[in-house]
Coordinates of C-alpha atoms in Angstrom, one line a residue:
Chain A
M1 CA 0.0 0.0 0.0
E2 CA 3.0 2.2 0.6
T3 CA 4.2 1.8 -2.9
T4 CA 0.9 2.7 -4.4
T5 CA 0.8 6.0 -2.6
E6 CA 4.3 6.8 -3.9
Q7 CA 3.3 5.8 -7.4
Q8 CA 0.4 8.2 -7.2
S9 CA 2.5 11.2 -6.7
A10 CA 5.0 10.2 -9.2
T11 CA 2.6 9.3 -12.0
A12 CA -0.3 11.7 -11.6
P13 CA -0.6 13.6 -14.9
A14 CA 0.8 17.1 -14.8
T15 CA -2.4 18.9 -15.5
G16 CA -3.4 22.4 -14.5
A17 CA -5.3 23.5 -11.4
T18 CA -6.9 21.0 -9.0
A19 CA -10.5 20.3 -9.8
L20 CA -11.3 18.1 -6.8
E21 CA -9.5 17.6 -3.5
L22 CA -10.4 15.3 -0.7
K23 CA -8.4 15.4 2.5
R24 CA -8.7 12.7 5.2
V25 CA -12.4 12.3 4.5
R26 CA -14.4 10.1 6.7
K27 CA -18.0 9.3 7.0
S28 CA -19.8 7.0 9.5
F29 CA -23.4 6.2 9.9
H30 CA -25.4 5.1 12.8
T31 CA -27.3 2.0 12.0
S32 CA -29.2 -0.5 14.0
E33 CA -26.1 -2.7 14.2
G34 CA -24.0 0.2 15.6
R35 CA -21.6 2.6 14.0
L36 CA -20.7 1.9 10.4
E37 CA -17.7 3.5 8.9
A38 CA -18.6 3.8 5.2
V39 CA -15.6 6.0 4.3
A40 CA -12.5 5.4 6.4
G41 CA -10.1 8.2 5.4
I42 CA -9.8 9.0 1.7
D43 CA -7.2 11.4 0.3
L44 CA -7.7 12.2 -3.4
S45 CA -6.7 15.0 -5.8
V46 CA -8.0 15.2 -9.3
G47 CA -6.5 17.7 -11.7
T48 CA -8.6 19.6 -14.4
G49 CA -9.0 17.6 -17.6
E50 CA -8.3 14.2 -16.0
I51 CA -10.6 11.2 -16.6
V52 CA -10.6 9.1 -13.4
A53 CA -12.3 5.7 -12.8
F54 CA -13.4 5.1 -9.2
L55 CA -13.3 1.3 -9.1
G56 CA -14.5 -0.9 -6.3
P57 CA -17.0 -3.6 -5.3
N58 CA -20.5 -2.8 -4.0
G59 CA -20.3 -1.4 -0.5
A60 CA -16.8 -0.1 -1.0
G61 CA -18.0 3.4 -0.2
K62 CA -18.1 4.8 -3.7
T63 CA -21.6 6.3 -3.6
T64 CA -21.0 7.7 -0.1
T65 CA -17.8 9.4 -1.3
I66 CA -19.6 10.8 -4.4
D67 CA -22.5 12.0 -2.3
M68 CA -20.0 14.0 -0.2
M69 CA -18.3 15.4 -3.3
L70 CA -21.7 16.7 -4.4
G71 CA -22.6 18.2 -1.1
L72 CA -25.5 15.7 -0.7
T73 CA -24.0 14.4 2.6
V74 CA -21.6 16.1 4.9
P75 CA -18.4 14.2 5.9
T76 CA -18.0 13.2 9.5
S77 CA -14.5 14.6 9.3
G78 CA -12.1 15.9 6.7
T79 CA -12.5 18.5 4.0
I80 CA -13.6 18.4 0.3
S81 CA -13.0 21.2 -2.1
V82 CA -14.3 21.5 -5.7
F83 CA -12.4 24.2 -7.7
G84 CA -11.4 25.7 -4.3
R85 CA -15.0 26.0 -3.1
T86 CA -17.2 23.9 -0.9
P87 CA -19.2 21.2 -2.8
R88 CA -22.5 23.0 -2.2
A89 CA -21.1 26.3 -3.5
A90 CA -19.7 24.5 -6.6
V91 CA -23.1 22.9 -7.2
E92 CA -24.8 26.4 -7.0
A93 CA -22.1 27.8 -9.3
G94 CA -22.8 25.0 -11.8
E95 CA -19.2 23.8 -11.7
I96 CA -19.9 20.3 -10.6
S97 CA -22.7 18.1 -11.8
A98 CA -23.5 14.4 -11.7
V99 CA -25.3 11.4 -13.2
L100 CA -26.6 9.7 -10.1
Q101 CA -27.2 5.9 -9.7
T102 CA -30.5 4.3 -10.7
G103 CA -33.6 6.3 -9.9
G104 CA -33.8 10.0 -9.7
L105 CA -36.4 10.6 -12.3
L106 CA -40.2 11.2 -12.1
R107 CA -41.9 8.5 -14.1
D108 CA -44.9 10.5 -15.1
L109 CA -43.0 13.4 -16.6
T110 CA -42.1 13.5 -20.3
V111 CA -38.4 13.7 -21.3
R112 CA -38.7 17.3 -22.3
E113 CA -40.6 18.3 -19.2
T114 CA -37.9 16.7 -17.1
V115 CA -35.1 18.6 -18.9
T116 CA -37.1 21.8 -18.8
A117 CA -37.9 21.5 -15.0
I118 CA -34.2 20.9 -14.1
A119 CA -33.0 23.6 -16.6
A120 CA -35.3 26.1 -14.9
L121 CA -33.8 25.3 -11.5
H122 CA -30.3 25.8 -12.9
G123 CA -31.4 29.0 -14.7
A124 CA -30.1 27.4 -17.9
K125 CA -33.1 27.2 -20.2
E126 CA -31.1 28.3 -23.2
R127 CA -29.2 25.0 -23.0
I128 CA -32.2 22.7 -23.2
D129 CA -31.9 22.0 -27.0
T130 CA -28.1 21.8 -26.9
V131 CA -28.0 19.1 -24.2
M132 CA -30.9 17.1 -25.7
E133 CA -29.1 17.0 -29.0
R134 CA -25.8 16.1 -27.5
T135 CA -27.2 13.2 -25.6
D136 CA -29.4 12.1 -28.5
I137 CA -32.7 12.3 -26.7
M138 CA -34.4 14.9 -29.0
S139 CA -36.4 12.0 -30.6
L140 CA -37.7 11.0 -27.2
A141 CA -38.8 14.5 -26.2
K142 CA -42.5 13.7 -25.9
R143 CA -42.1 10.3 -24.4
K144 CA -43.0 9.6 -20.7
V145 CA -40.0 8.7 -18.6
S146 CA -41.7 5.5 -17.6
K147 CA -41.8 4.4 -21.3
C148 CA -38.0 4.9 -21.7
S149 CA -35.6 2.0 -21.6
G150 CA -32.8 1.9 -19.0
G151 CA -30.3 3.3 -21.5
E152 CA -32.6 6.1 -22.6
Q153 CA -33.3 7.1 -18.9
Q154 CA -29.5 7.1 -18.3
R155 CA -29.0 9.4 -21.4
L156 CA -31.7 11.7 -20.0
K157 CA -29.9 11.8 -16.7
F158 CA -26.7 12.6 -18.6
A159 CA -28.6 15.4 -20.3
L160 CA -29.6 16.8 -16.9
A161 CA -26.0 16.6 -15.7
L162 CA -24.8 18.6 -18.7
L163 CA -27.4 21.4 -18.2
P164 CA -25.2 23.7 -15.9
D165 CA -22.3 23.1 -18.4
P166 CA -20.1 21.8 -15.5
R167 CA -16.4 21.7 -15.5
L168 CA -16.4 18.6 -13.3
L169 CA -18.7 15.7 -14.1
I170 CA -19.3 12.9 -11.7
L171 CA -20.9 9.7 -12.9
D172 CA -22.1 7.2 -10.3
E173 CA -22.2 3.7 -12.0
P174 CA -23.7 5.4 -15.1
T175 CA -24.2 2.1 -17.0
A176 CA -25.5 -0.1 -14.2
G177 CA -28.3 -2.3 -15.6
M178 CA -27.5 -1.6 -19.2
D179 CA -26.8 -4.2 -21.9
V180 CA -23.5 -4.2 -23.7
S181 CA -24.7 -2.2 -26.7
A182 CA -26.4 0.4 -24.6
R183 CA -23.2 0.7 -22.5
R184 CA -21.1 1.2 -25.6
S185 CA -23.3 3.9 -27.0
F186 CA -23.5 5.6 -23.7
W187 CA -19.7 5.8 -23.5
A188 CA -19.5 6.9 -27.1
T189 CA -21.7 9.8 -26.2
M190 CA -19.6 10.4 -23.1
R191 CA -16.4 10.4 -25.0
Q192 CA -17.5 13.1 -27.4
D193 CA -18.3 15.2 -24.4
A194 CA -15.1 14.4 -22.6
V195 CA -13.2 15.9 -25.5
A196 CA -14.8 19.2 -24.6
G197 CA -12.2 19.4 -21.8
R198 CA -14.3 18.5 -18.8
T199 CA -12.9 16.7 -15.8
V200 CA -14.6 13.4 -15.3
L201 CA -14.8 11.0 -12.4
F202 CA -16.9 7.9 -12.8
A203 CA -17.6 5.1 -10.3
T204 CA -17.9 1.7 -11.8
H205 CA -17.6 -2.0 -11.0
Y206 CA -17.1 -2.9 -14.6
L207 CA -13.3 -3.4 -14.9
E208 CA -13.4 -3.0 -18.7
E209 CA -15.0 0.4 -18.4
A210 CA -12.1 1.6 -16.3
Q211 CA -9.6 0.0 -18.7
E212 CA -11.2 1.5 -21.7
F213 CA -12.2 5.0 -20.7
A214 CA -10.0 6.1 -17.8
E215 CA -6.4 7.2 -17.9
R216 CA -6.2 6.9 -14.1
T217 CA -7.9 4.4 -11.8
V218 CA -8.5 4.8 -8.1
L219 CA -9.2 1.5 -6.5
I220 CA -11.4 1.7 -3.5
G221 CA -12.4 -1.0 -1.0
A222 CA -13.7 -0.9 2.5
G223 CA -13.9 2.9 2.5
R224 CA -10.2 3.3 1.6
V225 CA -8.1 4.0 -1.4
L226 CA -6.3 0.7 -2.1
A227 CA -4.4 1.9 -5.2
D228 CA -4.2 5.0 -7.3
G229 CA -2.4 5.3 -10.6
P230 CA -2.5 5.2 -14.4
T231 CA -4.9 2.5 -15.4
A232 CA -2.1 0.9 -17.5
Q233 CA 0.1 0.5 -14.5
L234 CA -2.5 -0.8 -12.2
R235 CA -1.8 -4.4 -13.1
E236 CA 1.9 -4.1 -12.4
M237 CA 1.5 -2.3 -9.1
T238 CA -0.8 -5.0 -8.0
G239 CA 1.6 -7.9 -8.1
G240 CA 3.1 -8.3 -11.6
R241 CA 2.8 -11.4 -13.7
V242 CA 2.0 -15.0 -13.1
V243 CA 4.4 -17.7 -14.2
S244 CA 2.9 -21.1 -14.5
A245 CA 4.7 -24.4 -15.3
L246 CA 4.6 -28.2 -14.8
L247 CA 7.1 -29.5 -12.4
P248 CA 8.8 -32.8 -13.5
T249 CA 7.1 -35.9 -12.1
G250 CA 9.0 -38.3 -10.0
R251 CA 10.8 -35.6 -8.0
P252 CA 9.6 -34.2 -4.7
T253 CA 7.8 -30.8 -5.2
T254 CA 8.4 -29.4 -1.8
P255 CA 12.0 -28.4 -2.3
A256 CA 11.1 -26.8 -5.6
V257 CA 8.4 -24.7 -4.0
Q258 CA 10.8 -23.7 -1.2
A259 CA 13.4 -22.6 -3.8
L260 CA 10.9 -20.5 -5.6
R261 CA 9.7 -18.9 -2.4
A262 CA 13.2 -17.9 -1.6
V263 CA 13.5 -15.7 -4.8
D264 CA 13.2 -12.1 -3.8
S265 CA 10.8 -10.9 -6.4
V266 CA 8.3 -13.8 -5.8
S267 CA 5.3 -12.8 -3.8
S268 CA 3.4 -16.1 -3.8
V269 CA 3.7 -19.7 -4.9
R270 CA 0.8 -22.0 -5.4
L271 CA 0.9 -25.7 -6.2
T272 CA -2.0 -27.7 -7.7
G273 CA -1.0 -31.2 -8.6
Q274 CA 2.2 -30.8 -10.6
R275 CA 1.4 -27.3 -11.8
V276 CA 3.0 -24.5 -10.0
L277 CA 1.8 -20.9 -10.1
V278 CA 4.4 -18.2 -9.2
T279 CA 3.3 -14.6 -8.8
G280 CA 5.7 -11.6 -8.6
P281 CA 6.9 -8.5 -10.3
D282 CA 10.0 -10.2 -11.8
S283 CA 8.7 -13.1 -14.0
D284 CA 12.1 -13.6 -15.6
A285 CA 13.8 -14.7 -12.5
A286 CA 11.1 -17.2 -11.7
A287 CA 11.0 -18.5 -15.2
R288 CA 14.8 -18.9 -15.4
M289 CA 14.8 -20.9 -12.2
L290 CA 11.9 -23.1 -13.3
L291 CA 13.5 -24.0 -16.6
N292 CA 17.1 -24.2 -15.7
E293 CA 17.3 -25.5 -12.2
L294 CA 13.9 -27.3 -11.6
G295 CA 13.5 -28.9 -15.0
A296 CA 9.9 -27.6 -15.4
T297 CA 8.0 -27.9 -18.7
D298 CA 5.1 -26.2 -20.4
L299 CA 5.9 -22.7 -19.1
E300 CA 3.4 -19.9 -19.5
I301 CA 3.7 -16.2 -18.5
T302 CA 0.5 -14.2 -18.1
T303 CA -0.4 -10.7 -17.1
P304 CA -3.3 -10.9 -14.7
T305 CA -6.5 -9.0 -15.7
L306 CA -7.6 -6.0 -13.8
E307 CA -10.1 -8.3 -12.4
A308 CA -7.4 -10.4 -10.7
A309 CA -5.6 -7.3 -9.5
F310 CA -8.8 -6.1 -8.1
M311 CA -9.4 -9.3 -6.3
A312 CA -5.9 -9.4 -4.9
L313 CA -6.2 -5.8 -3.6
T314 CA -9.6 -5.9 -2.1
G315 CA -8.8 -9.2 -0.4
E316 CA -11.6 -11.1 -2.1
E317 CA -11.1 -14.6 -3.2
S318 CA -11.9 -15.3 -6.8
Chain B
M1 CA -39.8 28.9 -5.7
N2 CA -39.5 28.6 -9.5
P3 CA -42.4 29.4 -11.8
T4 CA -41.4 27.0 -14.6
Y5 CA -41.0 24.2 -12.1
V6 CA -44.4 24.9 -10.6
R7 CA -46.0 25.0 -14.0
I8 CA -44.6 21.6 -15.0
E9 CA -45.7 20.2 -11.6
L10 CA -49.2 21.5 -12.3
F11 CA -49.3 19.9 -15.7
R12 CA -48.1 16.7 -14.1
Q13 CA -50.8 16.7 -11.4
S14 CA -53.5 17.5 -14.0
R15 CA -52.6 14.3 -15.8
D16 CA -53.2 12.2 -12.7
V17 CA -56.8 11.5 -13.6
G18 CA -57.5 9.1 -10.7
N19 CA -56.5 11.6 -8.1
L20 CA -58.4 14.4 -9.9
M21 CA -61.6 12.4 -9.8
F22 CA -61.3 12.1 -6.1
T23 CA -60.2 15.6 -5.2
V24 CA -62.0 17.7 -7.8
L25 CA -65.2 15.8 -8.8
M26 CA -66.1 14.1 -5.6
P27 CA -66.7 17.3 -3.6
V28 CA -68.8 18.7 -6.4
V29 CA -70.9 15.5 -6.6
M30 CA -71.3 15.4 -2.8
Y31 CA -72.3 19.0 -2.8
L32 CA -75.0 18.3 -5.4
L33 CA -76.2 15.3 -3.4
F34 CA -76.2 16.6 0.1
G35 CA -77.1 20.1 -1.0
N36 CA -80.3 18.9 -2.5
M37 CA -81.0 16.4 0.3
F38 CA -80.8 19.0 3.0
G39 CA -81.4 22.3 1.2
G40 CA -83.4 21.3 -1.9
G41 CA -86.1 23.8 -1.1
G42 CA -83.8 26.7 -0.6
E43 CA -84.1 26.6 3.2
P44 CA -82.4 29.6 4.8
A45 CA -79.5 29.3 7.2
G46 CA -77.6 32.1 9.0
N47 CA -76.6 34.7 6.5
G48 CA -77.5 32.6 3.5
N49 CA -79.1 29.2 2.8
V50 CA -78.4 25.5 3.5
K51 CA -77.0 25.0 0.1
F52 CA -74.3 27.6 0.9
Y53 CA -73.6 25.7 4.1
V54 CA -73.1 22.4 2.2
M55 CA -71.2 24.0 -0.6
A56 CA -68.7 25.6 1.8
S57 CA -68.3 22.3 3.7
M58 CA -67.6 20.3 0.5
A59 CA -65.2 22.9 -0.8
A60 CA -63.3 22.7 2.4
Y61 CA -63.2 18.9 2.2
G62 CA -62.0 19.0 -1.5
A63 CA -59.3 21.7 -0.8
A64 CA -57.9 19.8 2.2
L65 CA -57.9 16.5 0.3
A66 CA -56.0 18.2 -2.6
T67 CA -53.3 19.6 -0.3
T68 CA -53.0 16.3 1.6
S69 CA -52.4 14.2 -1.6
I70 CA -50.2 16.7 -3.4
A71 CA -48.0 17.5 -0.4
G72 CA -47.7 13.8 0.2
T73 CA -46.2 13.3 -3.3
A74 CA -43.1 15.3 -2.1
A75 CA -42.2 12.3 0.1
T76 CA -42.7 9.7 -2.7
E77 CA -40.6 11.9 -5.0
A78 CA -37.8 12.0 -2.4
M79 CA -38.1 8.2 -2.2
L80 CA -37.6 7.9 -6.0
G81 CA -34.4 9.9 -5.8
W82 CA -35.9 13.0 -7.4
G83 CA -34.9 14.9 -4.3
R84 CA -31.3 14.1 -4.9
Q85 CA -31.6 15.3 -8.5
I86 CA -33.1 18.5 -7.2
A87 CA -30.3 18.8 -4.7
L88 CA -27.8 19.0 -7.6
T89 CA -29.4 22.3 -8.7
R90 CA -29.5 25.8 -7.2
M91 CA -32.8 25.1 -5.6
R92 CA -32.6 24.5 -1.8
P93 CA -34.8 22.0 0.1
S94 CA -36.9 24.9 1.4
G95 CA -37.5 25.9 -2.2
F96 CA -38.6 22.4 -3.1
V97 CA -41.1 22.4 -0.2
T98 CA -42.3 25.9 -1.1
S99 CA -42.9 24.9 -4.7
K100 CA -44.8 21.8 -3.6
L101 CA -47.0 23.9 -1.3
A102 CA -47.6 26.4 -4.1
V103 CA -48.8 23.6 -6.4
A104 CA -50.9 22.1 -3.6
M105 CA -52.5 25.5 -2.8
I106 CA -53.2 26.2 -6.5
V107 CA -54.9 22.9 -7.0
A108 CA -56.8 23.5 -3.7
T109 CA -57.9 26.9 -5.0
G110 CA -59.1 25.2 -8.3
C111 CA -61.0 22.6 -6.3
A112 CA -62.7 25.0 -4.0
G113 CA -63.3 27.4 -6.9
L114 CA -65.2 24.7 -8.8
V115 CA -67.4 23.8 -5.9
F116 CA -68.2 27.5 -5.3
A117 CA -68.9 28.0 -9.0
V118 CA -71.3 25.0 -9.2
G119 CA -72.8 26.3 -5.9
A120 CA -73.4 29.7 -7.3
G121 CA -75.0 28.2 -10.4
T122 CA -77.3 25.8 -8.4
G123 CA -78.9 27.9 -5.8
A124 CA -76.4 28.5 -3.0
R125 CA -77.2 32.0 -1.6
A126 CA -75.6 34.3 0.9
D127 CA -76.8 37.7 2.0
S128 CA -73.8 39.6 0.9
P129 CA -70.7 39.1 -1.4
W130 CA -68.6 39.5 1.7
V131 CA -69.8 36.1 2.9
W132 CA -68.7 34.4 -0.4
T133 CA -65.3 36.1 -0.4
A134 CA -64.5 35.4 3.3
S135 CA -65.6 31.8 3.1
F136 CA -63.6 31.1 -0.1
L137 CA -60.4 32.7 1.2
L138 CA -60.7 30.8 4.5
T139 CA -61.2 27.5 2.5
V140 CA -58.0 28.1 0.5
L141 CA -55.8 29.4 3.2
G142 CA -56.9 26.9 5.9
S143 CA -56.3 23.9 3.5
G144 CA -52.6 24.6 3.9
I145 CA -52.4 22.8 7.3
F146 CA -53.4 19.5 5.7
A147 CA -50.3 19.8 3.4
L148 CA -48.3 19.4 6.6
Y149 CA -50.4 16.3 7.5
G150 CA -49.9 14.8 4.0
M151 CA -46.2 15.5 4.0
G152 CA -45.7 14.0 7.4
I153 CA -47.5 10.8 6.5
G154 CA -45.6 10.5 3.3
M155 CA -42.2 11.1 5.0
A156 CA -43.0 8.8 7.9
F157 CA -44.0 5.8 5.9
K158 CA -42.4 6.4 2.5
S159 CA -44.9 4.5 0.4
E160 CA -47.6 5.2 -2.1
T161 CA -50.0 3.1 0.0
A162 CA -49.4 5.3 3.0
L163 CA -50.4 8.2 0.8
G164 CA -53.6 6.5 -0.1
V165 CA -54.3 5.9 3.6
A166 CA -53.6 9.6 4.3
S167 CA -56.2 10.6 1.7
G168 CA -58.6 7.9 3.0
G169 CA -58.1 9.3 6.5
M170 CA -59.4 12.6 5.3
V171 CA -62.9 11.0 4.8
F172 CA -62.7 10.0 8.4
F173 CA -61.6 13.4 9.6
A174 CA -64.3 15.0 7.5
F175 CA -67.0 12.8 8.9
F176 CA -66.0 13.3 12.5
G177 CA -65.2 16.9 11.8
N178 CA -68.8 17.8 11.3
V179 CA -68.1 18.4 7.6
F180 CA -70.2 15.9 5.7
M181 CA -73.4 16.0 7.8
P182 CA -74.3 17.9 10.9
L183 CA -73.5 15.9 14.0
S184 CA -75.1 16.2 17.4
G185 CA -74.8 14.9 21.0
T186 CA -71.7 13.0 22.0
M187 CA -70.5 12.7 18.4
L188 CA -70.4 16.5 18.2
E189 CA -68.6 16.7 21.5
I190 CA -65.9 14.4 20.1
A191 CA -65.9 16.2 16.8
R192 CA -64.8 19.4 18.4
F193 CA -61.4 17.9 19.0
T194 CA -60.8 16.5 15.5
P195 CA -58.6 18.2 12.9
M196 CA -61.2 19.3 10.4
Y197 CA -63.7 20.8 12.9
G198 CA -62.0 24.1 13.4
Y199 CA -61.1 24.5 9.7
A200 CA -64.7 23.7 8.4
G201 CA -66.2 25.7 11.2
L202 CA -64.2 28.8 10.2
V203 CA -65.0 28.3 6.5
R204 CA -68.7 28.4 7.4
Y205 CA -68.3 31.1 10.1
P206 CA -69.2 34.0 7.7
L207 CA -72.5 32.2 7.1
T208 CA -73.3 30.7 10.5
E209 CA -71.4 33.0 12.9
G210 CA -70.8 29.8 14.9
F211 CA -74.3 28.4 15.1
G212 CA -74.3 24.7 14.6
A213 CA -76.6 22.9 12.2
G214 CA -77.1 19.8 14.2
A215 CA -80.1 19.3 16.4
G216 CA -79.6 21.1 19.7
A217 CA -76.0 22.0 18.9
A218 CA -74.5 24.8 20.9
A219 CA -72.9 27.7 19.0
D220 CA -69.1 27.7 18.7
T221 CA -67.3 30.9 19.5
L222 CA -64.6 32.1 17.0
G223 CA -62.1 31.4 19.7
V224 CA -63.0 27.7 20.0
L225 CA -62.6 27.3 16.2
V226 CA -59.4 29.2 16.0
A227 CA -58.0 27.2 18.9
N228 CA -58.8 23.9 17.2
L229 CA -57.1 25.1 14.0
V230 CA -54.0 26.4 15.7
A231 CA -53.7 23.3 17.9
W232 CA -53.9 21.0 14.9
T233 CA -51.5 23.2 12.8
L234 CA -49.0 22.8 15.6
I235 CA -49.6 19.0 15.9
F236 CA -49.2 18.5 12.1
A237 CA -46.2 20.8 11.9
L238 CA -44.4 18.9 14.7
F239 CA -45.4 15.6 13.1
A240 CA -44.0 16.7 9.7
L241 CA -40.8 17.9 11.3
W242 CA -40.4 14.7 13.2
A243 CA -41.0 12.6 10.0
V244 CA -38.5 14.7 8.0
R245 CA -35.8 14.3 10.7
R246 CA -36.5 10.6 11.0
S247 CA -36.2 10.0 7.3
R248 CA -32.9 12.0 7.1
A249 CA -31.4 10.0 10.0
R250 CA -32.3 6.7 8.4
R251 CA -30.4 7.5 5.2

């Protein structure tokens, strides 16, 4: 965990001013089972123009953290600033906006009425047509929200989020419950917009979304930041590659396993039957030992998916 | 409060045909029914006639029912996450509640207005225009306290069913509040402590000056009616406040 913090400061893109800053943010709730610490001290800094994925399993504290960024909930301790203001002041200035998780629409309003109502509250009626065109909901204008598909409702919520022309856009699991094609078209729309220079932070538990759309990924679990860095580096910082090979039959496997464990760069060795799985940042050393000294065969080297990295970091067994 | 938002809300409420049937048409139908039953011959009463008495009562019932059901939708909207959507705009929670109250009062005005218009066209009479005006204004303004009741029930139970129960409860309040038909004896003694008694009594006060319509009913002073209204306003306000706090703590 130490290394990930260092990597964050070393690899954070050199962008302009800070868009969003969280300092030692904590949030606990009182529930029937006692005190629940949903967010247990999060530090995060997002520069303007960054696209950041907020990746974590359900119950990791993503939504609670996002609620605090938007001023919907007040942190128990710690501070949050959005372009140097409090979240609520940033919301009122139209600098931050969000696509909230499922729900959040009135089913008996039409699409246009929904956009008009929220536009009126933002004092941004002149942007109604622009955002409806940009999110491709013009053709749905007269349709009742209840008659819209999940993807269409999400595009409508995206339109609502664009109304104040925010500099920072927060998306809380924007594609939850969508099928693959709806998800793709949502992100295609998103991307066109992201080009316009907005800072975007999106929560997701779809690993491929983080891989495909975010330059930087913040892994969150149990209310803490587990790792934070460029999405491309996330795999390496989470344990490197896996070397898998068959140990020769007829020789005891225990000494081989012990020898592999003794290698500095090896973090774990697992044996199933004759097949040994060696995980560590330096796959070359392990591979050399396996082939040269241990006489192993059928050697494979793989880079774990983000999924595996995620499992390793959040301590969940796959 | 935002005029465009209120206008869209009004359009939305006007599409809710089921609710409109109950809040707008029922009072009119009941006026026609009870008005003819008790005052079909144009019997005089106080500063007008019996039909005016029935008309004012039914208008009060309709207006109170309208504010109850519309204010209650604020809670179901919050439940659907619309409140969070609103919280991402410049509008403050107080603005949301004010807008909702404005919508409720506008619909209540329409409701009462329709009953009064039908009354004026079918033989409800008062001695002076002052009685009409005062009675109408009291109907509209007083209906506001039932918005607190509706909002409180909605927030406390957070379900559409609860809202139905709240509206259903109004029938009960209206019956025991001496609104539908004149009560007498023990029933009337109990009625004096129920939430609609003060409101309906005040709405009819310009006509009756406090005299009851039930057999052998004692006259109510203005003070008794105002005390009932004030007490119930306080009770409903505290209830709504408690429900809002409770729903926040639970989140």
